[in-house]
């Protein structure tokens, strides 16, 4: 009986240790994505949406605190394919053209999206390449 409890204890700590190990691997990957994401954002998006993500007047909608971020599939899709036509962001109407970004790889979109949701979407999860591929393959959300 005592021995069984000892093995149960060993098993539990083993599982806890392994799980913690996995989480920190994911976290290391996420931090790497964010570091790359910042650069991609600065080079590709900040001109319009501004370095602080607050957008520009009635021209460019904000990413910071944007209620549109709830539609993560659409966000992934519009980064690659652009966007046009009227859209409501935080109750304000925008109607301009966002150019597509065919030069960004699936990995770069994953890095960029991970960064955007970490910084402005209050969502510290890793958005990986498989997720981006899945959304883009599914077509227009
Ligand atoms: C040339 C200016 C321009 C650039 C560069 C640009 N956008 Fe946009 N973006 C816009 C406009 C304009 C809209 C609104 C389009 C509409 O009216 O339908 C928009 C909409 C969005 C939206 C949905 C609305 C919101 O604010 O939440 C997201 C998310 C977004 N852009 C992210 C990005 C990201 C990420 C990049 C960099 C890859 C980027 N944009 C680059 C102009 C731009």
PDB file of C-alpha atoms and ligand atoms in Angstrom:
ATOM      1  CA  UNK A   1       0.000   0.000   0.000  1.00  0.00           C
ATOM      2  CA  UNK A   2       2.691   2.414   1.043  1.00  0.00           C
ATOM      3  CA  UNK A   3       4.718   1.526  -2.013  1.00  0.00           C
ATOM      4  CA  UNK A   4       1.746   2.151  -4.321  1.00  0.00           C
ATOM      5  CA  UNK A   5       1.391   5.620  -2.865  1.00  0.00           C
ATOM      6  CA  UNK A   6       5.048   6.232  -3.411  1.00  0.00           C
ATOM      7  CA  UNK A   7       4.743   5.235  -7.077  1.00  0.00           C
ATOM      8  CA  UNK A   8       1.624   7.383  -7.443  1.00  0.00           C
ATOM      9  CA  UNK A   9       3.600  10.301  -6.061  1.00  0.00           C
ATOM     10  CA  UNK A  10       6.472   9.671  -8.458  1.00  0.00           C
ATOM     11  CA  UNK A  11       4.064   9.451 -11.377  1.00  0.00           C
ATOM     12  CA  UNK A  12       2.297  12.697 -10.411  1.00  0.00           C
ATOM     13  CA  UNK A  13       5.520  14.677 -10.053  1.00  0.00           C
ATOM     14  CA  UNK A  14       6.787  13.173 -13.304  1.00  0.00           C
ATOM     15  CA  UNK A  15       3.685  14.307 -15.163  1.00  0.00           C
ATOM     16  CA  UNK A  16       3.830  17.754 -13.550  1.00  0.00           C
ATOM     17  CA  UNK A  17       7.467  18.085 -14.543  1.00  0.00           C
ATOM     18  CA  UNK A  18       6.812  17.050 -18.139  1.00  0.00           C
ATOM     19  CA  UNK A  19       3.855  19.389 -18.486  1.00  0.00           C
ATOM     20  CA  UNK A  20       5.861  22.311 -17.117  1.00  0.00           C
ATOM     21  CA  UNK A  21       8.623  21.435 -19.583  1.00  0.00           C
ATOM     22  CA  UNK A  22       6.192  21.529 -22.509  1.00  0.00           C
ATOM     23  CA  UNK A  23       4.703  24.822 -21.446  1.00  0.00           C
ATOM     24  CA  UNK A  24       8.034  26.529 -21.236  1.00  0.00           C
ATOM     25  CA  UNK A  25       9.036  25.192 -24.687  1.00  0.00           C
ATOM     26  CA  UNK A  26       5.850  26.761 -26.070  1.00  0.00           C
ATOM     27  CA  UNK A  27       6.554  29.942 -24.174  1.00  0.00           C
ATOM     28  CA  UNK A  28      10.084  30.153 -25.605  1.00  0.00           C
ATOM     29  CA  UNK A  29       8.623  29.700 -29.086  1.00  0.00           C
ATOM     30  CA  UNK A  30       5.973  32.345 -28.413  1.00  0.00           C
ATOM     31  CA  UNK A  31       8.581  34.855 -27.259  1.00  0.00           C
ATOM     32  CA  UNK A  32      10.560  34.196 -30.444  1.00  0.00           C
ATOM     33  CA  UNK A  33       7.438  34.765 -32.534  1.00  0.00           C
ATOM     34  CA  UNK A  34       6.792  38.034 -30.716  1.00  0.00           C
ATOM     35  CA  UNK A  35      10.336  39.272 -31.318  1.00  0.00           C
ATOM     36  CA  UNK A  36       9.976  38.590 -35.052  1.00  0.00           C
ATOM     37  CA  UNK A  37       6.410  39.883 -35.047  1.00  0.00           C
ATOM     38  CA  UNK A  38       7.467  43.293 -33.749  1.00  0.00           C
ATOM     39  CA  UNK A  39       9.862  43.726 -36.683  1.00  0.00           C
ATOM     40  CA  UNK A  40       7.296  42.621 -39.251  1.00  0.00           C
ATOM     41  CA  UNK A  41       4.736  44.962 -37.728  1.00  0.00           C
ATOM     42  CA  UNK A  42       7.129  47.912 -37.839  1.00  0.00           C
ATOM     43  CA  UNK A  43       8.077  47.234 -41.460  1.00  0.00           C
ATOM     44  CA  UNK A  44       4.673  46.307 -42.833  1.00  0.00           C
ATOM     45  CA  UNK A  45       1.848  47.700 -40.730  1.00  0.00           C
ATOM     46  CA  UNK A  46       2.974  50.615 -38.570  1.00  0.00           C
ATOM     47  CA  UNK A  47       2.870  53.142 -41.439  1.00  0.00           C
ATOM     48  CA  UNK A  48      -0.884  53.010 -41.387  1.00  0.00           C
ATOM     49  CA  UNK A  49      -1.905  51.541 -38.031  1.00  0.00           C
ATOM     50  CA  UNK A  50       0.881  53.483 -36.251  1.00  0.00           C
ATOM     51  CA  UNK A  51       3.650  52.118 -34.013  1.00  0.00           C
ATOM     52  CA  UNK A  52       1.359  52.257 -30.960  1.00  0.00           C
ATOM     53  CA  UNK A  53      -1.441  50.463 -32.855  1.00  0.00           C
ATOM     54  CA  UNK A  54      -3.907  53.269 -32.243  1.00  0.00           C
ATOM     55  CA  UNK A  55      -4.613  53.870 -35.940  1.00  0.00           C
ATOM     56  CA  UNK A  56      -4.902  57.253 -37.630  1.00  0.00           C
ATOM     57  CA  UNK A  57      -8.001  59.381 -37.462  1.00  0.00           C
ATOM     58  CA  UNK A  58     -10.782  58.247 -39.772  1.00  0.00           C
ATOM     59  CA  UNK A  59      -8.241  56.735 -42.202  1.00  0.00           C
ATOM     60  CA  UNK A  60      -6.787  53.709 -40.442  1.00  0.00           C
ATOM     61  CA  UNK A  61      -8.601  51.772 -37.728  1.00  0.00           C
ATOM     62  CA  UNK A  62      -6.837  50.903 -34.458  1.00  0.00           C
ATOM     63  CA  UNK A  63      -5.537  47.458 -33.559  1.00  0.00           C
ATOM     64  CA  UNK A  64      -5.070  48.455 -29.924  1.00  0.00           C
ATOM     65  CA  UNK A  65      -8.276  47.485 -28.174  1.00  0.00           C
ATOM     66  CA  UNK A  66      -9.989  46.748 -31.485  1.00  0.00           C
ATOM     67  CA  UNK A  67     -13.190  44.716 -31.133  1.00  0.00           C
ATOM     68  CA  UNK A  68     -12.465  43.321 -34.604  1.00  0.00           C
ATOM     69  CA  UNK A  69      -9.668  41.208 -33.071  1.00  0.00           C
ATOM     70  CA  UNK A  70     -12.402  38.883 -31.778  1.00  0.00           C
ATOM     71  CA  UNK A  71     -12.572  37.581 -35.354  1.00  0.00           C
ATOM     72  CA  UNK A  72      -9.181  35.936 -35.400  1.00  0.00           C
ATOM     73  CA  UNK A  73      -9.772  33.988 -38.624  1.00  0.00           C
ATOM     74  CA  UNK A  74     -10.636  37.214 -40.454  1.00  0.00           C
ATOM     75  CA  UNK A  75      -7.543  38.929 -39.074  1.00  0.00           C
ATOM     76  CA  UNK A  76      -5.257  36.132 -40.308  1.00  0.00           C
ATOM     77  CA  UNK A  77      -6.998  36.178 -43.673  1.00  0.00           C
ATOM     78  CA  UNK A  78      -6.893  39.956 -44.184  1.00  0.00           C
ATOM     79  CA  UNK A  79      -3.182  40.161 -43.424  1.00  0.00           C
ATOM     80  CA  UNK A  80      -2.489  37.942 -46.444  1.00  0.00           C
ATOM     81  CA  UNK A  81      -5.280  39.102 -48.764  1.00  0.00           C
ATOM     82  CA  UNK A  82      -5.997  42.684 -47.686  1.00  0.00           C
ATOM     83  CA  UNK A  83      -9.384  44.172 -46.974  1.00  0.00           C
ATOM     84  CA  UNK A  84     -11.814  46.678 -48.400  1.00  0.00           C
ATOM     85  CA  UNK A  85     -15.323  47.892 -48.017  1.00  0.00           C
ATOM     86  CA  UNK A  86     -16.967  49.337 -44.944  1.00  0.00           C
ATOM     87  CA  UNK A  87     -16.019  47.916 -41.547  1.00  0.00           C
ATOM     88  CA  UNK A  88     -16.995  48.890 -38.002  1.00  0.00           C
ATOM     89  CA  UNK A  89     -14.194  49.020 -35.441  1.00  0.00           C
ATOM     90  CA  UNK A  90     -15.194  49.961 -31.894  1.00  0.00           C
ATOM     91  CA  UNK A  91     -18.363  51.539 -33.230  1.00  0.00           C
ATOM     92  CA  UNK A  92     -16.560  53.689 -35.785  1.00  0.00           C
ATOM     93  CA  UNK A  93     -16.992  53.158 -39.502  1.00  0.00           C
ATOM     94  CA  UNK A  94     -14.016  52.860 -41.856  1.00  0.00           C
ATOM     95  CA  UNK A  95     -14.174  52.417 -45.581  1.00  0.00           C
ATOM     96  CA  UNK A  96     -10.815  52.292 -47.269  1.00  0.00           C
ATOM     97  CA  UNK A  97      -8.464  49.778 -48.784  1.00  0.00           C
ATOM     98  CA  UNK A  98      -5.893  47.766 -46.899  1.00  0.00           C
ATOM     99  CA  UNK A  99      -3.378  46.297 -49.374  1.00  0.00           C
ATOM    100  CA  UNK A 100      -2.667  42.543 -49.405  1.00  0.00           C
ATOM    101  CA  UNK A 101       0.682  41.127 -48.249  1.00  0.00           C
ATOM    102  CA  UNK A 102       1.498  38.199 -50.544  1.00  0.00           C
ATOM    103  CA  UNK A 103       5.179  38.565 -49.582  1.00  0.00           C
ATOM    104  CA  UNK A 104       4.515  37.428 -46.004  1.00  0.00           C
ATOM    105  CA  UNK A 105       4.996  33.690 -45.448  1.00  0.00           C
ATOM    106  CA  UNK A 106       2.642  31.628 -43.286  1.00  0.00           C
ATOM    107  CA  UNK A 107       5.302  31.670 -40.572  1.00  0.00           C
ATOM    108  CA  UNK A 108       5.601  35.459 -40.732  1.00  0.00           C
ATOM    109  CA  UNK A 109       1.817  35.806 -40.465  1.00  0.00           C
ATOM    110  CA  UNK A 110       1.894  33.489 -37.438  1.00  0.00           C
ATOM    111  CA  UNK A 111       4.618  35.604 -35.818  1.00  0.00           C
ATOM    112  CA  UNK A 112       2.822  38.846 -36.591  1.00  0.00           C
ATOM    113  CA  UNK A 113      -0.547  37.594 -35.348  1.00  0.00           C
ATOM    114  CA  UNK A 114       0.969  36.181 -32.154  1.00  0.00           C
ATOM    115  CA  UNK A 115       2.502  39.593 -31.505  1.00  0.00           C
ATOM    116  CA  UNK A 116      -0.709  41.536 -32.246  1.00  0.00           C
ATOM    117  CA  UNK A 117      -2.836  39.358 -29.951  1.00  0.00           C
ATOM    118  CA  UNK A 118      -0.233  39.477 -27.194  1.00  0.00           C
ATOM    119  CA  UNK A 119       0.115  43.249 -27.312  1.00  0.00           C
ATOM    120  CA  UNK A 120      -3.345  44.463 -28.307  1.00  0.00           C
ATOM    121  CA  UNK A 121      -5.731  41.558 -28.086  1.00  0.00           C
ATOM    122  CA  UNK A 122      -5.090  40.633 -24.463  1.00  0.00           C
ATOM    123  CA  UNK A 123      -4.479  37.057 -25.620  1.00  0.00           C
ATOM    124  CA  UNK A 124      -1.097  35.529 -24.748  1.00  0.00           C
ATOM    125  CA  UNK A 125      -1.465  32.342 -26.791  1.00  0.00           C
ATOM    126  CA  UNK A 126       0.829  31.050 -29.479  1.00  0.00           C
ATOM    127  CA  UNK A 127      -0.714  31.285 -32.946  1.00  0.00           C
ATOM    128  CA  UNK A 128       1.316  28.737 -34.850  1.00  0.00           C
ATOM    129  CA  UNK A 129       1.903  28.040 -38.535  1.00  0.00           C
ATOM    130  CA  UNK A 130      -0.583  25.144 -38.578  1.00  0.00           C
ATOM    131  CA  UNK A 131      -3.336  27.505 -37.419  1.00  0.00           C
ATOM    132  CA  UNK A 132      -2.469  30.081 -40.105  1.00  0.00           C
ATOM    133  CA  UNK A 133      -2.326  27.406 -42.804  1.00  0.00           C
ATOM    134  CA  UNK A 134      -5.705  26.036 -41.706  1.00  0.00           C
ATOM    135  CA  UNK A 135      -7.394  29.437 -41.829  1.00  0.00           C
ATOM    136  CA  UNK A 136      -5.901  30.379 -45.206  1.00  0.00           C
ATOM    137  CA  UNK A 137      -6.791  26.998 -46.690  1.00  0.00           C
ATOM    138  CA  UNK A 138     -10.399  27.340 -45.544  1.00  0.00           C
ATOM    139  CA  UNK A 139     -10.773  30.499 -47.678  1.00  0.00           C
ATOM    140  CA  UNK A 140     -12.708  33.664 -46.846  1.00  0.00           C
ATOM    141  CA  UNK A 141     -13.989  33.414 -43.253  1.00  0.00           C
TER     142      UNK A 141
HETATM  143  C1  LIG B   1      -1.815  51.192 -46.448  1.00  0.00           C
HETATM  144  C2  LIG B   1      -2.329  51.210 -45.094  1.00  0.00           C
HETATM  145  C3  LIG B   1      -2.408  49.906 -44.332  1.00  0.00           C
HETATM  146  C4  LIG B   1      -1.385  48.999 -44.069  1.00  0.00           C
HETATM  147  C5  LIG B   1       0.070  49.088 -44.520  1.00  0.00           C
HETATM  148  C6  LIG B   1      -1.970  47.965 -43.256  1.00  0.00           C
HETATM  149  N1  LIG B   1      -3.295  48.219 -43.022  1.00  0.00           N
HETATM  150 FE1  LIG B   1      -4.561  47.119 -41.876  1.00  0.00          FE
HETATM  151  N2  LIG B   1      -6.097  48.269 -42.449  1.00  0.00           N
HETATM  152  C7  LIG B   1      -6.004  49.391 -43.238  1.00  0.00           C
HETATM  153  C8  LIG B   1      -7.348  49.899 -43.538  1.00  0.00           C
HETATM  154  C9  LIG B   1      -7.686  51.117 -44.362  1.00  0.00           C
HETATM  155  C10 LIG B   1      -8.245  49.012 -42.892  1.00  0.00           C
HETATM  156  C11 LIG B   1      -9.781  49.068 -42.971  1.00  0.00           C
HETATM  157  C12 LIG B   1     -10.197  48.488 -44.327  1.00  0.00           C
HETATM  158  C13 LIG B   1     -11.652  48.732 -44.660  1.00  0.00           C
HETATM  159  O1  LIG B   1     -12.106  49.860 -44.560  1.00  0.00           O
HETATM  160  O2  LIG B   1     -12.334  47.748 -45.056  1.00  0.00           O
HETATM  161  C14 LIG B   1      -7.422  48.029 -42.197  1.00  0.00           C
HETATM  162  C15 LIG B   1      -7.935  47.028 -41.366  1.00  0.00           C
HETATM  163  C16 LIG B   1      -7.164  46.179 -40.591  1.00  0.00           C
HETATM  164  C17 LIG B   1      -7.686  45.290 -39.573  1.00  0.00           C
HETATM  165  C18 LIG B   1      -9.152  45.066 -39.172  1.00  0.00           C
HETATM  166  C19 LIG B   1      -9.709  46.255 -38.436  1.00  0.00           C
HETATM  167  C20 LIG B   1      -9.025  46.567 -37.131  1.00  0.00           C
HETATM  168  O3  LIG B   1      -8.486  47.673 -37.018  1.00  0.00           O
HETATM  169  O4  LIG B   1      -8.982  45.722 -36.213  1.00  0.00           O
HETATM  170  C21 LIG B   1      -6.607  44.631 -39.046  1.00  0.00           C
HETATM  171  C22 LIG B   1      -6.617  43.586 -37.949  1.00  0.00           C
HETATM  172  C23 LIG B   1      -5.431  45.107 -39.750  1.00  0.00           C
HETATM  173  N3  LIG B   1      -5.818  46.054 -40.672  1.00  0.00           N
HETATM  174  C24 LIG B   1      -4.150  44.669 -39.511  1.00  0.00           C
HETATM  175  C25 LIG B   1      -3.044  45.028 -40.292  1.00  0.00           C
HETATM  176  C26 LIG B   1      -1.750  44.404 -40.188  1.00  0.00           C
HETATM  177  C27 LIG B   1      -1.386  43.309 -39.210  1.00  0.00           C
HETATM  178  C28 LIG B   1      -0.952  45.008 -41.113  1.00  0.00           C
HETATM  179  C29 LIG B   1       0.469  44.673 -41.468  1.00  0.00           C
HETATM  180  C30 LIG B   1       0.666  43.412 -42.152  1.00  0.00           C
HETATM  181  C31 LIG B   1      -1.743  46.018 -41.780  1.00  0.00           C
HETATM  182  N4  LIG B   1      -3.001  45.996 -41.262  1.00  0.00           N
HETATM  183  C32 LIG B   1      -1.264  46.888 -42.752  1.00  0.00           C
HETATM  184  C33 LIG B   1      -4.838  49.972 -43.706  1.00  0.00           C
HETATM  185  C34 LIG B   1      -3.598  49.392 -43.668  1.00  0.00           C
END
